[in-house]
Amino acid sequence: MFALSPATRVFLRPGVTDMRKSFNGLCALAEHRMKQEPTSGHFFVFCNHQRNRIKILFWDGSGLWCCAKRIEGGRCSWPAQNGDCLEQTRAQLTLLLEGIELKDTRQKKWHRV
C-alpha cells in the first residue's frame, strides 16, 4: 500500500462502477460525478457489482496511478448507492481493503491535532 499523509483524503464512489474503466473513465467519474479534482493527490476508490474488484485512482505529482485489487474467495463490504461521493478516513480505507466490515465498527472520538 502507498503511504498516505494526514492531508490525503479518501473518496469512495458508492454503488457499482464499471471496472472496464481505466484512467480516463475513472478521472471523469471523480471529476463530474464525485465533484473532486482527480489530480489533487487524494485517493478515489471504486468497486464493481460483485464487490470482488477494487480500483484506486490517485495522482502522485508526476502522473496518475490506477491500482487494482481482485479479491479471491470473498467480497468486500461496500456502501450502497447513497449519493455520488463518500469520504472515508485512511484507517477506514485500510479496514475496507483488509475485509473488515465498517458498519459494525465505530471510531473513538479522540482529539487530533
XYZ file of C-alpha atoms in Angstrom:
113
model
C 0.000 0.000 0.000
C 1.181 3.515 -0.681
C 1.876 5.783 2.259
C -0.897 8.256 2.902
C -0.129 11.588 4.515
C -2.563 13.109 7.021
C -3.522 15.610 4.298
C -4.559 12.845 1.876
C -8.303 12.410 1.688
C -10.078 9.228 0.588
C -13.214 9.414 -1.547
C -15.326 6.321 -2.266
C -17.753 6.066 -5.141
C -20.726 4.257 -3.550
C -22.556 1.659 -5.566
C -21.319 -0.015 -8.722
C -18.560 1.146 -11.060
C -17.773 -0.476 -14.401
C -14.296 -1.940 -13.843
C -13.523 -1.746 -17.565
C -12.896 1.943 -16.926
C -9.276 2.936 -16.597
C -7.510 6.289 -16.226
C -9.780 8.473 -18.362
C -13.072 6.896 -17.313
C -12.239 6.944 -13.606
C -10.937 10.523 -13.871
C -14.233 11.547 -15.448
C -16.175 9.903 -12.602
C -14.008 11.618 -9.986
C -14.397 15.000 -11.641
C -18.000 15.022 -12.836
C -19.873 12.650 -10.513
C -17.816 12.925 -7.327
C -17.152 16.661 -7.894
C -13.456 16.298 -6.973
C -10.230 17.129 -8.798
C -8.507 13.866 -9.869
C -5.051 15.493 -9.796
C -5.465 16.676 -6.186
C -3.357 13.867 -4.722
C -6.356 12.363 -2.951
C -7.452 8.727 -3.338
C -10.545 7.806 -5.360
C -11.828 4.286 -4.695
C -14.237 2.314 -6.905
C -15.804 -1.166 -6.710
C -17.585 -3.492 -9.159
C -21.040 -5.066 -8.905
C -19.797 -8.390 -7.497
C -17.714 -6.477 -4.904
C -14.658 -8.566 -5.686
C -12.675 -5.918 -7.554
C -11.497 -2.548 -6.259
C -9.667 0.211 -8.125
C -7.887 3.186 -6.604
C -7.016 6.234 -8.677
C -4.564 8.839 -7.427
C -2.104 11.464 -8.599
C 1.466 11.303 -7.242
C 2.620 14.666 -8.587
C 4.010 13.390 -11.865
C 1.235 11.135 -13.122
C -1.864 9.118 -12.345
C -1.829 5.717 -10.707
C -4.622 3.223 -11.251
C -4.242 0.343 -8.800
C -6.483 -2.711 -8.852
C -7.215 -5.467 -6.345
C -9.029 -8.700 -7.139
C -10.431 -10.335 -4.018
C -10.123 -14.114 -4.105
C -12.782 -16.185 -2.382
C -14.924 -13.416 -0.947
C -16.411 -9.966 -1.264
C -15.708 -6.621 0.311
C -18.389 -4.696 2.126
C -19.205 -1.665 0.028
C -21.674 1.157 0.641
C -24.806 1.041 -1.499
C -25.570 3.911 -3.850
C -26.283 6.777 -1.498
C -25.007 9.864 -3.286
C -22.070 10.301 -5.624
C -19.212 10.571 -3.146
C -18.449 9.304 0.334
C -15.393 10.491 2.245
C -13.591 7.920 4.377
C -10.596 8.095 6.685
C -7.268 6.474 5.863
C -7.944 3.927 8.614
C -11.347 3.070 7.120
C -9.726 2.502 3.721
C -7.226 0.108 5.286
C -10.010 -1.798 7.062
C -12.054 -1.954 3.866
C -9.113 -3.328 1.873
C -8.435 -5.900 4.616
C -12.035 -7.167 4.532
C -13.286 -5.742 7.821
C -16.957 -4.736 7.949
C -17.132 -0.970 8.531
C -20.785 -0.752 9.536
C -20.166 -2.778 12.711
C -17.183 -0.708 13.824
C -17.023 2.714 15.352
C -14.255 5.227 15.799
C -13.400 6.649 19.204
C -13.628 10.428 19.421
C -10.034 11.389 20.042
C -8.587 14.825 19.645
C -6.386 15.040 16.547
C -4.036 17.964 16.032
